[in-house]
Amino acid sequence: MPQLRARIDEELARGWMLTIATIDGHIAGMLAIRPPMLDQLFVAPAWQGRGVGRALFAEARHRMPGGFTLWTQPDNIRARRFYERQGMALISIGPRADKPGQVVVHYEWRPV
């Protein structure tokens, strides 16, 4: 846990905006953005399928109304389906520019 706490502190110092979704005092999910990038969207397994992800994604659209991008892993099919249902467009599948050894799926959301 200390390593995770240190990473969160570092990311906040570099510009992350962090939103935590809570339900009945429990952490249900989190959203971390660094405009124009949606960096992290996580929903705890017990809260998946209950609208938490949609609410966090709506917060990302609210905070970045001009649009944003994200990367996800090619084998993260559940996340990819979710992003596509939220109106994200697939841009590419391939090496990440800043980490050439890591293959990612690149998505983009732009307002209509």
mmCIF file of C-alpha atoms in Angstrom:
data_model
loop_
_atom_site.group_PDB
_atom_site.id
_atom_site.type_symbol
_atom_site.label_atom_id
_atom_site.label_comp_id
_atom_site.label_asym_id
_atom_site.label_seq_id
_atom_site.Cartn_x
_atom_site.Cartn_y
_atom_site.Cartn_z
ATOM 1 C CA MET A 1 0.000 0.000 0.000
ATOM 2 C CA PRO A 2 2.789 2.537 0.622
ATOM 3 C CA GLN A 3 3.853 2.257 -3.060
ATOM 4 C CA LEU A 4 0.295 2.922 -4.224
ATOM 5 C CA ARG A 5 -0.022 5.896 -1.889
ATOM 6 C CA ALA A 6 3.267 7.299 -3.194
ATOM 7 C CA ARG A 7 2.098 6.874 -6.798
ATOM 8 C CA ILE A 8 -1.170 8.681 -6.078
ATOM 9 C CA ASP A 9 0.713 11.559 -4.453
ATOM 10 C CA GLU A 10 3.087 11.768 -7.449
ATOM 11 C CA GLU A 11 0.262 11.672 -9.991
ATOM 12 C CA LEU A 12 -1.719 14.352 -8.131
ATOM 13 C CA ALA A 13 1.390 16.555 -8.083
ATOM 14 C CA ARG A 14 1.721 16.081 -11.869
ATOM 15 C CA GLY A 15 -1.859 17.172 -12.521
ATOM 16 C CA TRP A 16 -4.195 14.251 -11.923
ATOM 17 C CA MET A 17 -7.736 15.228 -11.003
ATOM 18 C CA LEU A 18 -9.120 12.420 -8.880
ATOM 19 C CA THR A 19 -12.795 11.600 -8.296
ATOM 20 C CA ILE A 20 -13.838 8.858 -5.896
ATOM 21 C CA ALA A 21 -17.304 7.286 -6.118
ATOM 22 C CA THR A 22 -18.653 6.143 -2.759
ATOM 23 C CA ILE A 23 -21.838 4.270 -1.945
ATOM 24 C CA ASP A 24 -22.938 3.803 1.652
ATOM 25 C CA GLY A 25 -19.427 4.669 2.836
ATOM 26 C CA HIS A 26 -17.704 2.166 0.528
ATOM 27 C CA ILE A 27 -15.394 3.099 -2.320
ATOM 28 C CA ALA A 28 -17.231 1.947 -5.445
ATOM 29 C CA GLY A 29 -14.923 3.387 -8.070
ATOM 30 C CA MET A 30 -12.430 6.042 -9.048
ATOM 31 C CA LEU A 31 -11.666 8.315 -11.958
ATOM 32 C CA ALA A 32 -8.282 9.897 -12.598
ATOM 33 C CA ILE A 33 -7.903 12.377 -15.425
ATOM 34 C CA ARG A 34 -5.038 14.473 -16.686
ATOM 35 C CA PRO A 35 -6.618 16.508 -19.480
ATOM 36 C CA PRO A 36 -6.900 15.680 -22.269
ATOM 37 C CA MET A 37 -6.408 12.091 -21.060
ATOM 38 C CA LEU A 38 -8.687 9.813 -19.087
ATOM 39 C CA ASP A 39 -5.903 8.031 -17.231
ATOM 40 C CA GLN A 40 -7.764 5.641 -14.912
ATOM 41 C CA LEU A 41 -11.375 4.539 -14.532
ATOM 42 C CA PHE A 42 -11.912 1.726 -12.070
ATOM 43 C CA VAL A 43 -15.099 0.250 -10.645
ATOM 44 C CA ALA A 44 -14.839 -2.212 -7.766
ATOM 45 C CA PRO A 45 -16.121 -5.647 -8.816
ATOM 46 C CA ALA A 46 -19.014 -5.547 -6.335
ATOM 47 C CA TRP A 47 -20.287 -2.331 -7.944
ATOM 48 C CA GLN A 48 -19.867 -3.201 -11.619
ATOM 49 C CA GLY A 49 -23.043 -3.074 -13.674
ATOM 50 C CA ARG A 50 -24.734 -0.615 -11.286
ATOM 51 C CA GLY A 51 -24.078 2.682 -13.074
ATOM 52 C CA VAL A 52 -20.905 3.681 -11.235
ATOM 53 C CA GLY A 53 -18.791 3.534 -14.390
ATOM 54 C CA ARG A 54 -21.343 5.559 -16.362
ATOM 55 C CA ALA A 55 -21.407 8.206 -13.624
ATOM 56 C CA LEU A 56 -17.606 8.424 -13.547
ATOM 57 C CA PHE A 57 -17.465 8.598 -17.340
ATOM 58 C CA ALA A 58 -20.030 11.406 -17.271
ATOM 59 C CA GLU A 59 -17.752 13.239 -14.831
ATOM 60 C CA ALA A 60 -14.865 12.853 -17.301
ATOM 61 C CA ARG A 61 -17.035 14.355 -20.072
ATOM 62 C CA HIS A 62 -18.022 17.203 -17.718
ATOM 63 C CA ARG A 63 -14.403 17.989 -16.822
ATOM 64 C CA MET A 64 -13.130 17.628 -20.396
ATOM 65 C CA PRO A 65 -16.029 18.881 -22.545
ATOM 66 C CA GLY A 66 -13.802 19.365 -25.591
ATOM 67 C CA GLY A 67 -12.989 15.664 -25.691
ATOM 68 C CA PHE A 68 -10.348 13.263 -24.449
ATOM 69 C CA THR A 69 -8.444 10.086 -25.195
ATOM 70 C CA LEU A 70 -7.515 6.956 -23.283
ATOM 71 C CA TRP A 71 -5.509 3.781 -23.637
ATOM 72 C CA THR A 72 -6.540 0.339 -22.480
ATOM 73 C CA GLN A 73 -5.157 -3.159 -22.824
ATOM 74 C CA PRO A 74 -6.208 -5.102 -25.943
ATOM 75 C CA ASP A 75 -7.464 -8.033 -23.860
ATOM 76 C CA ASN A 76 -9.603 -5.842 -21.559
ATOM 77 C CA ILE A 77 -12.746 -6.650 -23.531
ATOM 78 C CA ARG A 78 -15.189 -5.584 -20.824
ATOM 79 C CA ALA A 79 -13.621 -2.106 -20.614
ATOM 80 C CA ARG A 80 -13.455 -1.795 -24.397
ATOM 81 C CA ARG A 81 -17.164 -2.594 -24.732
ATOM 82 C CA PHE A 82 -17.951 -0.087 -21.988
ATOM 83 C CA TYR A 83 -15.938 2.690 -23.675
ATOM 84 C CA GLU A 84 -17.563 1.995 -27.022
ATOM 85 C CA ARG A 85 -21.055 2.121 -25.439
ATOM 86 C CA GLN A 86 -20.100 5.519 -23.999
ATOM 87 C CA GLY A 87 -19.439 6.814 -27.515
ATOM 88 C CA MET A 88 -15.682 6.475 -27.692
ATOM 89 C CA ALA A 89 -14.163 5.868 -31.120
ATOM 90 C CA LEU A 90 -11.373 3.357 -31.666
ATOM 91 C CA ILE A 91 -8.346 5.242 -32.979
ATOM 92 C CA SER A 92 -5.686 2.531 -33.138
ATOM 93 C CA ILE A 93 -4.297 -0.678 -31.718
ATOM 94 C CA GLY A 94 -0.547 -0.765 -31.474
ATOM 95 C CA PRO A 95 2.545 0.249 -29.543
ATOM 96 C CA ARG A 96 2.149 3.065 -27.048
ATOM 97 C CA ALA A 97 4.178 6.082 -28.192
ATOM 98 C CA ASP A 98 5.925 6.587 -24.857
ATOM 99 C CA LYS A 99 6.361 2.836 -24.173
ATOM 100 C CA PRO A 100 6.986 1.106 -27.532
ATOM 101 C CA GLY A 101 7.029 -2.373 -25.983
ATOM 102 C CA GLN A 102 3.479 -1.986 -24.655
ATOM 103 C CA VAL A 103 0.619 -2.626 -27.093
ATOM 104 C CA VAL A 104 -2.517 -0.653 -26.265
ATOM 105 C CA VAL A 105 -5.909 0.222 -27.681
ATOM 106 C CA HIS A 106 -6.292 3.972 -28.163
ATOM 107 C CA TYR A 107 -9.774 5.520 -27.914
ATOM 108 C CA GLU A 108 -11.052 9.056 -28.350
ATOM 109 C CA TRP A 109 -14.237 10.820 -27.250
ATOM 110 C CA ARG A 110 -15.347 14.050 -28.895
ATOM 111 C CA PRO A 111 -18.589 15.910 -28.259
ATOM 112 C CA VAL A 112 -21.253 15.673 -30.942
#
